């Protein structure tokens, strides 16, 4: 496999992942971003933990989808993430998920 073939394969995988994201985003109520991954979830709980002079975040999600091009099964029933980095959680407004109507096509 040449470097060009590998690059094309990775590009195709990323495009397929984006299309899957576009198809499933409307099923979820929250977006969760960590340093390593991006998640969609319907239940999110973030707990700040401290110990030994350190502070970390414990993020628990239920009914989730993981943005990971190399993961064969992206839907997970429960996920738990421990991170020392920032965590961003946003609630999705249903209006943010609506596809704009194109007046030219009557949709």
mmCIF file with all atom_site columns, N, CA, C and O in Angstrom, residues 29-51:
data_model
loop_
_atom_site.group_PDB
_atom_site.id
_atom_site.type_symbol
_atom_site.label_atom_id
_atom_site.label_alt_id
_atom_site.label_comp_id
_atom_site.label_asym_id
_atom_site.label_entity_id
_atom_site.label_seq_id
_atom_site.pdbx_PDB_ins_code
_atom_site.Cartn_x
_atom_site.Cartn_y
_atom_site.Cartn_z
_atom_site.occupancy
_atom_site.B_iso_or_equiv
_atom_site.pdbx_formal_charge
_atom_site.auth_seq_id
_atom_site.auth_comp_id
_atom_site.auth_asym_id
_atom_site.auth_atom_id
_atom_site.pdbx_PDB_model_num
ATOM 1  N N  . UNK A 1 29 ? -28.722 14.775 23.050 1.00 0.00 ? 29 UNK A N  1
ATOM 2  C CA . UNK A 1 29 ? -29.030 16.059 23.672 1.00 0.00 ? 29 UNK A CA 1
ATOM 3  C C  . UNK A 1 29 ? -27.798 16.842 24.106 1.00 0.00 ? 29 UNK A C  1
ATOM 4  O O  . UNK A 1 29 ? -27.910 18.024 24.413 1.00 0.00 ? 29 UNK A O  1
ATOM 5  N N  . UNK A 1 30 ? -26.630 16.197 24.155 1.00 0.00 ? 30 UNK A N  1
ATOM 6  C CA . UNK A 1 30 ? -25.420 16.877 24.621 1.00 0.00 ? 30 UNK A CA 1
ATOM 7  C C  . UNK A 1 30 ? -24.216 16.562 23.736 1.00 0.00 ? 30 UNK A C  1
ATOM 8  O O  . UNK A 1 30 ? -24.107 15.471 23.190 1.00 0.00 ? 30 UNK A O  1
ATOM 9  N N  . UNK A 1 31 ? -23.317 17.531 23.687 1.00 0.00 ? 31 UNK A N  1
ATOM 10 C CA . UNK A 1 31 ? -22.008 17.361 23.068 1.00 0.00 ? 31 UNK A CA 1
ATOM 11 C C  . UNK A 1 31 ? -20.986 17.439 24.205 1.00 0.00 ? 31 UNK A C  1
ATOM 12 O O  . UNK A 1 31 ? -21.068 18.338 25.050 1.00 0.00 ? 31 UNK A O  1
ATOM 13 N N  . UNK A 1 32 ? -20.047 16.498 24.225 1.00 0.00 ? 32 UNK A N  1
ATOM 14 C CA . UNK A 1 32 ? -18.997 16.490 25.240 1.00 0.00 ? 32 UNK A CA 1
ATOM 15 C C  . UNK A 1 32 ? -17.655 16.446 24.523 1.00 0.00 ? 32 UNK A C  1
ATOM 16 O O  . UNK A 1 32 ? -17.418 15.578 23.691 1.00 0.00 ? 32 UNK A O  1
ATOM 17 N N  . UNK A 1 33 ? -16.786 17.411 24.865 1.00 0.00 ? 33 UNK A N  1
ATOM 18 C CA . UNK A 1 33 ? -15.450 17.452 24.282 1.00 0.00 ? 33 UNK A CA 1
ATOM 19 C C  . UNK A 1 33 ? -14.420 17.303 25.384 1.00 0.00 ? 33 UNK A C  1
ATOM 20 O O  . UNK A 1 33 ? -14.472 18.006 26.394 1.00 0.00 ? 33 UNK A O  1
ATOM 21 N N  . UNK A 1 34 ? -13.496 16.382 25.180 1.00 0.00 ? 34 UNK A N  1
ATOM 22 C CA . UNK A 1 34 ? -12.340 16.258 26.055 1.00 0.00 ? 34 UNK A CA 1
ATOM 23 C C  . UNK A 1 34 ? -11.103 16.477 25.192 1.00 0.00 ? 34 UNK A C  1
ATOM 24 O O  . UNK A 1 34 ? -11.215 16.659 23.978 1.00 0.00 ? 34 UNK A O  1
ATOM 25 N N  . UNK A 1 35 ? -9.942  16.427 25.796 1.00 0.00 ? 35 UNK A N  1
ATOM 26 C CA . UNK A 1 35 ? -8.714  16.629 25.029 1.00 0.00 ? 35 UNK A CA 1
ATOM 27 C C  . UNK A 1 35 ? -8.549  15.545 23.959 1.00 0.00 ? 35 UNK A C  1
ATOM 28 O O  . UNK A 1 35 ? -8.055  15.813 22.875 1.00 0.00 ? 35 UNK A O  1
ATOM 29 N N  . UNK A 1 36 ? -9.014  14.338 24.242 1.00 0.00 ? 36 UNK A N  1
ATOM 30 C CA . UNK A 1 36 ? -8.763  13.216 23.344 1.00 0.00 ? 36 UNK A CA 1
ATOM 31 C C  . UNK A 1 36 ? -9.928  12.834 22.451 1.00 0.00 ? 36 UNK A C  1
ATOM 32 O O  . UNK A 1 36 ? -9.722  12.243 21.398 1.00 0.00 ? 36 UNK A O  1
ATOM 33 N N  . UNK A 1 37 ? -11.175 13.131 22.866 1.00 0.00 ? 37 UNK A N  1
ATOM 34 C CA . UNK A 1 37 ? -12.307 12.633 22.106 1.00 0.00 ? 37 UNK A CA 1
ATOM 35 C C  . UNK A 1 37 ? -13.462 13.631 22.099 1.00 0.00 ? 37 UNK A C  1
ATOM 36 O O  . UNK A 1 37 ? -13.527 14.561 22.877 1.00 0.00 ? 37 UNK A O  1
ATOM 37 N N  . UNK A 1 38 ? -14.402 13.348 21.224 1.00 0.00 ? 38 UNK A N  1
ATOM 38 C CA . UNK A 1 38 ? -15.642 14.112 21.055 1.00 0.00 ? 38 UNK A CA 1
ATOM 39 C C  . UNK A 1 38 ? -16.778 13.098 21.182 1.00 0.00 ? 38 UNK A C  1
ATOM 40 O O  . UNK A 1 38 ? -16.723 12.032 20.571 1.00 0.00 ? 38 UNK A O  1
ATOM 41 N N  . UNK A 1 39 ? -17.782 13.420 21.975 1.00 0.00 ? 39 UNK A N  1
ATOM 42 C CA . UNK A 1 39 ? -18.895 12.513 22.217 1.00 0.00 ? 39 UNK A CA 1
ATOM 43 C C  . UNK A 1 39 ? -20.222 13.224 21.988 1.00 0.00 ? 39 UNK A C  1
ATOM 44 O O  . UNK A 1 39 ? -20.340 14.424 22.212 1.00 0.00 ? 39 UNK A O  1
ATOM 45 N N  . UNK A 1 40 ? -21.221 12.460 21.631 1.00 0.00 ? 40 UNK A N  1
ATOM 46 C CA . UNK A 1 40 ? -22.615 12.875 21.702 1.00 0.00 ? 40 UNK A CA 1
ATOM 47 C C  . UNK A 1 40 ? -23.231 11.984 22.765 1.00 0.00 ? 40 UNK A C  1
ATOM 48 O O  . UNK A 1 40 ? -22.919 10.791 22.835 1.00 0.00 ? 40 UNK A O  1
ATOM 49 N N  . UNK A 1 41 ? -24.098 12.537 23.613 1.00 0.00 ? 41 UNK A N  1
ATOM 50 C CA . UNK A 1 41 ? -24.694 11.732 24.685 1.00 0.00 ? 41 UNK A CA 1
ATOM 51 C C  . UNK A 1 41 ? -26.045 12.292 25.078 1.00 0.00 ? 41 UNK A C  1
ATOM 52 O O  . UNK A 1 41 ? -26.340 13.465 24.860 1.00 0.00 ? 41 UNK A O  1
ATOM 53 N N  . UNK A 1 42 ? -26.855 11.434 25.677 1.00 0.00 ? 42 UNK A N  1
ATOM 54 C CA . UNK A 1 42 ? -28.150 11.880 26.179 1.00 0.00 ? 42 UNK A CA 1
ATOM 55 C C  . UNK A 1 42 ? -28.140 12.118 27.683 1.00 0.00 ? 42 UNK A C  1
ATOM 56 O O  . UNK A 1 42 ? -29.012 12.794 28.201 1.00 0.00 ? 42 UNK A O  1
ATOM 57 N N  . UNK A 1 43 ? -27.169 11.570 28.387 1.00 0.00 ? 43 UNK A N  1
ATOM 58 C CA . UNK A 1 43 ? -26.998 11.832 29.814 1.00 0.00 ? 43 UNK A CA 1
ATOM 59 C C  . UNK A 1 43 ? -25.529 12.094 30.075 1.00 0.00 ? 43 UNK A C  1
ATOM 60 O O  . UNK A 1 43 ? -24.676 11.331 29.629 1.00 0.00 ? 43 UNK A O  1
ATOM 61 N N  . UNK A 1 44 ? -25.243 13.189 30.808 1.00 0.00 ? 44 UNK A N  1
ATOM 62 C CA . UNK A 1 44 ? -23.862 13.547 31.118 1.00 0.00 ? 44 UNK A CA 1
ATOM 63 C C  . UNK A 1 44 ? -23.786 14.001 32.565 1.00 0.00 ? 44 UNK A C  1
ATOM 64 O O  . UNK A 1 44 ? -24.611 14.789 33.016 1.00 0.00 ? 44 UNK A O  1
ATOM 65 N N  . UNK A 1 45 ? -22.788 13.489 33.273 1.00 0.00 ? 45 UNK A N  1
ATOM 66 C CA . UNK A 1 45 ? -22.531 13.915 34.646 1.00 0.00 ? 45 UNK A CA 1
ATOM 67 C C  . UNK A 1 45 ? -21.033 14.182 34.766 1.00 0.00 ? 45 UNK A C  1
ATOM 68 O O  . UNK A 1 45 ? -20.221 13.308 34.441 1.00 0.00 ? 45 UNK A O  1
ATOM 69 N N  . UNK A 1 46 ? -20.668 15.393 35.196 1.00 0.00 ? 46 UNK A N  1
ATOM 70 C CA . UNK A 1 46 ? -19.263 15.749 35.381 1.00 0.00 ? 46 UNK A CA 1
ATOM 71 C C  . UNK A 1 46 ? -19.024 15.996 36.862 1.00 0.00 ? 46 UNK A C  1
ATOM 72 O O  . UNK A 1 46 ? -19.705 16.818 37.471 1.00 0.00 ? 46 UNK A O  1
ATOM 73 N N  . UNK A 1 47 ? -18.061 15.274 37.411 1.00 0.00 ? 47 UNK A N  1
ATOM 74 C CA . UNK A 1 47 ? -17.687 15.441 38.809 1.00 0.00 ? 47 UNK A CA 1
ATOM 75 C C  . UNK A 1 47 ? -16.244 15.910 38.872 1.00 0.00 ? 47 UNK A C  1
ATOM 76 O O  . UNK A 1 47 ? -15.373 15.352 38.197 1.00 0.00 ? 47 UNK A O  1
ATOM 77 N N  . UNK A 1 48 ? -15.994 16.943 39.679 1.00 0.00 ? 48 UNK A N  1
ATOM 78 C CA . UNK A 1 48 ? -14.630 17.421 39.902 1.00 0.00 ? 48 UNK A CA 1
ATOM 79 C C  . UNK A 1 48 ? -14.083 16.652 41.095 1.00 0.00 ? 48 UNK A C  1
ATOM 80 O O  . UNK A 1 48 ? -14.706 16.611 42.154 1.00 0.00 ? 48 UNK A O  1
ATOM 81 N N  . UNK A 1 49 ? -12.929 16.030 40.916 1.00 0.00 ? 49 UNK A N  1
ATOM 82 C CA . UNK A 1 49 ? -12.300 15.227 41.961 1.00 0.00 ? 49 UNK A CA 1
ATOM 83 C C  . UNK A 1 49 ? -10.961 15.858 42.334 1.00 0.00 ? 49 UNK A C  1
ATOM 84 O O  . UNK A 1 49 ? -10.288 16.447 41.483 1.00 0.00 ? 49 UNK A O  1
ATOM 85 N N  . UNK A 1 50 ? -10.587 15.727 43.586 1.00 0.00 ? 50 UNK A N  1
ATOM 86 C CA . UNK A 1 50 ? -9.282  16.214 44.041 1.00 0.00 ? 50 UNK A CA 1
ATOM 87 C C  . UNK A 1 50 ? -8.649  15.161 44.941 1.00 0.00 ? 50 UNK A C  1
ATOM 88 O O  . UNK A 1 50 ? -9.345  14.380 45.589 1.00 0.00 ? 50 UNK A O  1
ATOM 89 N N  . UNK A 1 51 ? -7.356  15.164 44.953 1.00 0.00 ? 51 UNK A N  1
ATOM 90 C CA . UNK A 1 51 ? -6.621  14.253 45.822 1.00 0.00 ? 51 UNK A CA 1
ATOM 91 C C  . UNK A 1 51 ? -5.139  14.357 45.542 1.00 0.00 ? 51 UNK A C  1
ATOM 92 O O  . UNK A 1 51 ? -4.727  14.497 44.387 1.00 0.00 ? 51 UNK A O  1
#
